[in-house]
mmCIF file of C-alpha atoms in Angstrom:
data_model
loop_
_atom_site.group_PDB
_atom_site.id
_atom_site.type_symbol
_atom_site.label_atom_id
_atom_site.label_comp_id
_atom_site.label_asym_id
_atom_site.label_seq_id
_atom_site.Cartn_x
_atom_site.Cartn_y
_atom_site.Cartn_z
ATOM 1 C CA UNK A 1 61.007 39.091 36.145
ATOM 2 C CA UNK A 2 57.480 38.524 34.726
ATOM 3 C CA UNK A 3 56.468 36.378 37.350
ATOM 4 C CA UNK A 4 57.563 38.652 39.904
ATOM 5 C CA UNK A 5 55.754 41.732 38.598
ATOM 6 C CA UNK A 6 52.744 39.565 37.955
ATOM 7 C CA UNK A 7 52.821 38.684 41.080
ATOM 8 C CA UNK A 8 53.278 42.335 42.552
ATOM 9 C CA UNK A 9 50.575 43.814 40.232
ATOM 10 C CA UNK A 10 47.952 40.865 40.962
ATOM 11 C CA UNK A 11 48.198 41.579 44.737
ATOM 12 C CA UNK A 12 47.626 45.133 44.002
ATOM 13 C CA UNK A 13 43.933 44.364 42.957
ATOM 14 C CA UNK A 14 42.625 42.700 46.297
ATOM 15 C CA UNK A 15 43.747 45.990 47.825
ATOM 16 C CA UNK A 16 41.997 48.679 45.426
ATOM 17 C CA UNK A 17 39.198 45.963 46.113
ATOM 18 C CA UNK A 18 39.129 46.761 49.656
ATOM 19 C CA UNK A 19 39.361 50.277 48.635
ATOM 20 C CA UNK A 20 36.276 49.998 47.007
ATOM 21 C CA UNK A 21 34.127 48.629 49.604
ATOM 22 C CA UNK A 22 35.319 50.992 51.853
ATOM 23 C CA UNK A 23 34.796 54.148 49.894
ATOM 24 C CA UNK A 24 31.517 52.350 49.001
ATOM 25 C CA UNK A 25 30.676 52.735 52.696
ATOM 26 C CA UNK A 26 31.676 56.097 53.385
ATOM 27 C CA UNK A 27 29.715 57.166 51.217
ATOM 28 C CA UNK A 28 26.753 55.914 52.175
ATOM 29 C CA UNK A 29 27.652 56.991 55.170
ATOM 30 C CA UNK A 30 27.671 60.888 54.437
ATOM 31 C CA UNK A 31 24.283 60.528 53.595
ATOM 32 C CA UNK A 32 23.094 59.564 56.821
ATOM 33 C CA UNK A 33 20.993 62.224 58.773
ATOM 34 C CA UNK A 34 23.650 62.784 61.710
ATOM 35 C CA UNK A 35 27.051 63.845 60.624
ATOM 36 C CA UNK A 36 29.580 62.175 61.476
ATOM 37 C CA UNK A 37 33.809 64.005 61.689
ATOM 38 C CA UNK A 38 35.008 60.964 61.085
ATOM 39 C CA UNK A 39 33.586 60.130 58.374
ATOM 40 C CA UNK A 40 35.084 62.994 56.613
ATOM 41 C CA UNK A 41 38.344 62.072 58.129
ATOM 42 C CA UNK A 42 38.374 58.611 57.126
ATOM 43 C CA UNK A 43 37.683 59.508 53.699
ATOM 44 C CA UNK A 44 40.582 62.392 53.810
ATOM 45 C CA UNK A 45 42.944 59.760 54.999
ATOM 46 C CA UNK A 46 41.570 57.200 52.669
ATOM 47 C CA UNK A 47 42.187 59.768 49.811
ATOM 48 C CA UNK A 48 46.080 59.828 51.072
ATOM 49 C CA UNK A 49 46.101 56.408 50.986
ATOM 50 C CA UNK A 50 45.330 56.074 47.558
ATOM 51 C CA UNK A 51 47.835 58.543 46.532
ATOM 52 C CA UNK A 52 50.419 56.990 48.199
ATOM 53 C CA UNK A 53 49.214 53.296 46.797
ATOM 54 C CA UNK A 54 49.235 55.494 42.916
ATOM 55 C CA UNK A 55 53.049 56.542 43.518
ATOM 56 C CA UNK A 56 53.833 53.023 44.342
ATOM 57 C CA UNK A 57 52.405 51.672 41.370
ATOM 58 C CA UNK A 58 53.279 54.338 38.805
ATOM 59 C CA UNK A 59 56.987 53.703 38.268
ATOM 60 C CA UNK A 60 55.864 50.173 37.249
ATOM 61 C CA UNK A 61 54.247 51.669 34.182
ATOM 62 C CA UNK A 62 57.552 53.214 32.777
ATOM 63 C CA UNK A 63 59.826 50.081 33.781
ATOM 64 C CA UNK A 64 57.192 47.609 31.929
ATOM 65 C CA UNK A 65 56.479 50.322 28.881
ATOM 66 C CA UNK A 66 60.520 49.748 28.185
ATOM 67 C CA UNK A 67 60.579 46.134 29.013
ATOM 68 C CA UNK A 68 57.761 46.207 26.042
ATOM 69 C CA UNK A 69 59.075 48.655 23.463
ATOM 70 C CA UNK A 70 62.914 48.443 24.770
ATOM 71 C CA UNK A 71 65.754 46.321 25.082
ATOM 72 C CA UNK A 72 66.059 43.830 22.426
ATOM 73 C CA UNK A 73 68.728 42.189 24.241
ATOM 74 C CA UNK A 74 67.643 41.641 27.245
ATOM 75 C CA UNK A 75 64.164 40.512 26.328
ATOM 76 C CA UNK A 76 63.218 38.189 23.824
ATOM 77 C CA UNK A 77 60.031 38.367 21.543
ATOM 78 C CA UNK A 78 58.027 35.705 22.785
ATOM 79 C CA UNK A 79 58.226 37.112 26.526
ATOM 80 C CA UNK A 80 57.167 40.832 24.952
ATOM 81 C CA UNK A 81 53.136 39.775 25.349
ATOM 82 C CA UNK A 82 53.447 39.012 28.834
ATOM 83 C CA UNK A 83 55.060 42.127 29.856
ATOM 84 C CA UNK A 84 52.827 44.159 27.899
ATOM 85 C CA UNK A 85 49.543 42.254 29.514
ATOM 86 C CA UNK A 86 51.391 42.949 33.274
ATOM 87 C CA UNK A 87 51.426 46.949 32.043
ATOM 88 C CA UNK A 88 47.721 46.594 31.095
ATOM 89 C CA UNK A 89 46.808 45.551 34.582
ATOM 90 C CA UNK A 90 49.186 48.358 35.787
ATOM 91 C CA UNK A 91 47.322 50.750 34.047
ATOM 92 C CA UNK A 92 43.704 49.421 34.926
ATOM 93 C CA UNK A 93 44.830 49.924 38.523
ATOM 94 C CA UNK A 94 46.133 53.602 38.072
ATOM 95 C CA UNK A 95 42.939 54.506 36.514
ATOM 96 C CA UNK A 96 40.676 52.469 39.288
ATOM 97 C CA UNK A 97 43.032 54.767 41.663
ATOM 98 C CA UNK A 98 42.719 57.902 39.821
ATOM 99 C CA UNK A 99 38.696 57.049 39.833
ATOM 100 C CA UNK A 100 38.495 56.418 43.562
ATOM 101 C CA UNK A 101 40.640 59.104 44.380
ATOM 102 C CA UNK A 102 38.034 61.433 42.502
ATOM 103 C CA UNK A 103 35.454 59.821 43.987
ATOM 104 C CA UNK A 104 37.111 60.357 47.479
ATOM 105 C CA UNK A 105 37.511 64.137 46.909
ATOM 106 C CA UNK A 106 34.073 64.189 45.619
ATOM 107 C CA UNK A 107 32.157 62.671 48.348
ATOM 108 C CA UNK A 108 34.262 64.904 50.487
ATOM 109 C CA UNK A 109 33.193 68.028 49.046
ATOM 110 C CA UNK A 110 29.585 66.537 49.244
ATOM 111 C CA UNK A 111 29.506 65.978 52.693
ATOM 112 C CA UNK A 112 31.020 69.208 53.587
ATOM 113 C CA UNK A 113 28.110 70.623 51.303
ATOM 114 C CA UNK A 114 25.173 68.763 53.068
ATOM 115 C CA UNK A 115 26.562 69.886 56.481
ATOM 116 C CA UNK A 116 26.559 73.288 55.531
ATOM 117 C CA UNK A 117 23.314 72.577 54.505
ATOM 118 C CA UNK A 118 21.845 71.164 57.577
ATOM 119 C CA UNK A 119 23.431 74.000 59.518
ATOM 120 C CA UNK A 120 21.682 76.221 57.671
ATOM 121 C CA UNK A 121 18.391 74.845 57.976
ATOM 122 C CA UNK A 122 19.158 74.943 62.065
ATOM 123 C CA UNK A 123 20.138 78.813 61.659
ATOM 124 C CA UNK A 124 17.069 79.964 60.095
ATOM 125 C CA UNK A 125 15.163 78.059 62.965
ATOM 126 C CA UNK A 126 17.111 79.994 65.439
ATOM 127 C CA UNK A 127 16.401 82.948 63.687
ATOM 128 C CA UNK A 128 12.715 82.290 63.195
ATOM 129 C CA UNK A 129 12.136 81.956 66.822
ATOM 130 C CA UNK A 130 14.787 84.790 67.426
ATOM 131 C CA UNK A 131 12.162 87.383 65.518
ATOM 132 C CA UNK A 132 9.058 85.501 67.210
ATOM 133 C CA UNK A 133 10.396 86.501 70.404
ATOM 134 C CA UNK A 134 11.933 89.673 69.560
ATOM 135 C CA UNK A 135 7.958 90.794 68.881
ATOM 136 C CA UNK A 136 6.765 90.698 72.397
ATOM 137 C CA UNK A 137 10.313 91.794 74.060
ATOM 138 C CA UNK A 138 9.768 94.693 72.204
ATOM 139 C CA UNK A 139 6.051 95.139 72.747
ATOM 140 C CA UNK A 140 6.868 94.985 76.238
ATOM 141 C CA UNK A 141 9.935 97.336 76.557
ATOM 142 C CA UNK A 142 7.638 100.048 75.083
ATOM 143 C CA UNK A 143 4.908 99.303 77.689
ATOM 144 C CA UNK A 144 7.371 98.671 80.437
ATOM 145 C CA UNK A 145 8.878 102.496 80.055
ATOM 146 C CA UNK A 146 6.231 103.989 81.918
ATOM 147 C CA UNK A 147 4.778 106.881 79.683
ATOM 148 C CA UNK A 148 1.824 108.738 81.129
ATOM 149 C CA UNK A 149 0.096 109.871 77.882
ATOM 150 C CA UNK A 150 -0.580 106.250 76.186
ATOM 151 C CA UNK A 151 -4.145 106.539 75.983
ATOM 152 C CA UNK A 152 -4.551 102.525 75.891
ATOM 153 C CA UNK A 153 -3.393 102.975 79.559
ATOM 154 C CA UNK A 154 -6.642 104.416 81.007
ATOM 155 C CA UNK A 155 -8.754 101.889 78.646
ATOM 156 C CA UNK A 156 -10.580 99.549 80.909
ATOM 157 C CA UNK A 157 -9.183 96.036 78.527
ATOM 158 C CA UNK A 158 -5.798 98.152 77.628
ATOM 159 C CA UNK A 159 -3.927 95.385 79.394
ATOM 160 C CA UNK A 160 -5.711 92.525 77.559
ATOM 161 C CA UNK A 161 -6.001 94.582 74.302
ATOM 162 C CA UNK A 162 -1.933 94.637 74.477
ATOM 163 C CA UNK A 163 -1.518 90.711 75.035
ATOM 164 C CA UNK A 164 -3.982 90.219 72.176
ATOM 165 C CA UNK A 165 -1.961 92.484 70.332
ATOM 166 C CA UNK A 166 1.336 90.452 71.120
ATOM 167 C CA UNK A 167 -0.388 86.813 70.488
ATOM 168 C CA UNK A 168 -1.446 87.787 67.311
ATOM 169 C CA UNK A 169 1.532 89.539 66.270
ATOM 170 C CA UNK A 170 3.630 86.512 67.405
ATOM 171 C CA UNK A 171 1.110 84.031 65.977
ATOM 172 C CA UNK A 172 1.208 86.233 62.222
ATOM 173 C CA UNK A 173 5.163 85.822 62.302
ATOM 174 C CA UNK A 174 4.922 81.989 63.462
ATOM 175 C CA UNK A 175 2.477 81.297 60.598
ATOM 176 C CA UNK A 176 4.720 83.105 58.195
ATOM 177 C CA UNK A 177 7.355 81.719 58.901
ATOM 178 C CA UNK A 178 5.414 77.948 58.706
ATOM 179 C CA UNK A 179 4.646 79.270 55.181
ATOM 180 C CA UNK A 180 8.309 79.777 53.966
ATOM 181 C CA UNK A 181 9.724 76.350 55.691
ATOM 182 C CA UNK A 182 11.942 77.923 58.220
ATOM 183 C CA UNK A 183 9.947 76.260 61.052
#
């Protein structure tokens, strides 16, 4: 019985292994400067799998914590050490489960935080430009309703006096803008 749950527990730890190197990669790979869906499904699906690898191992704990403490019949003294070193392993590997498992729903909520954060960066562009052009549409719609008392009408540079108006009005918010980081 030893054997065979030495056996079991010792061909656990190639697997949390591969694990490792895996969740190693994802996360490097949230950090990368085009976000990838699948990399947040992977690691969702890769957090699953570690749950379901936990459950499997977890009843091992209990059976070898009894074959340790338990059973005086049925186990003799001298095998007691070697059951007790297979629920050590057991338990390294639930806690190396438990850590990747946080470390899964951790570099999760990461990535989900970065996008969020690079989407907002691309919103207060569009909103930058959104108010740069808003200045002339505006500029314009007042001049394109066709008063006839705006004195800058009848004023020989009126016309150009306008588009300086708007290029320096646009050019103000642009710089501004520049100034905060949004562009």
């Amino acid at each position: 019985l030893y054997a065979v749950m030495d056996f079991v527990v010792d061909n656990f730890q190639p697997i949390v292994r591969a694990f490792q190197t895996e969740l190693d990669q994802l996360e490097s790979a949230i950090f990368e400067e085009e976000f990838d869906r699948k990399t947040i499904a992977r690691l969702y699906e890769l957090k699953k799998e570690l749950v379901t690898l936990r459950l499997a191992i977890a009843p091992m704990q209990d059976i070898l914590n009894q074959l340790v403490r338990f059973h005086p019949g049925l186990v003799r003294d001298e095998v007691r050490p070697y059951f007790r070193d297979v629920a050590i392993h057991v338990n390294r590997l639930l806690e190396d489960l438990t850590s990747l498992r946080d470390i899964a729903s951790q570099t999760i909520e990461i990535g989900l935080l970065l996008e969020s954060s690079r989407q907002s960066v691309v919103q207060r562009k569009f909103a930058a430009w959104a108010a740069i052009l808003a200045f002339p549409t505006a500029v314009a719609g007042i001049y394109g309703m066709n008063f006839q008392n705006m004195p800058e009408l009848a004023w020989q540079y009126g016309y150009f006096g306008v588009l300086g108006f708007i290029a320096a009005g646009c050019c103000g918010l642009y710089a501004n803008f520049k100034r905060l980081g949004w562009l």
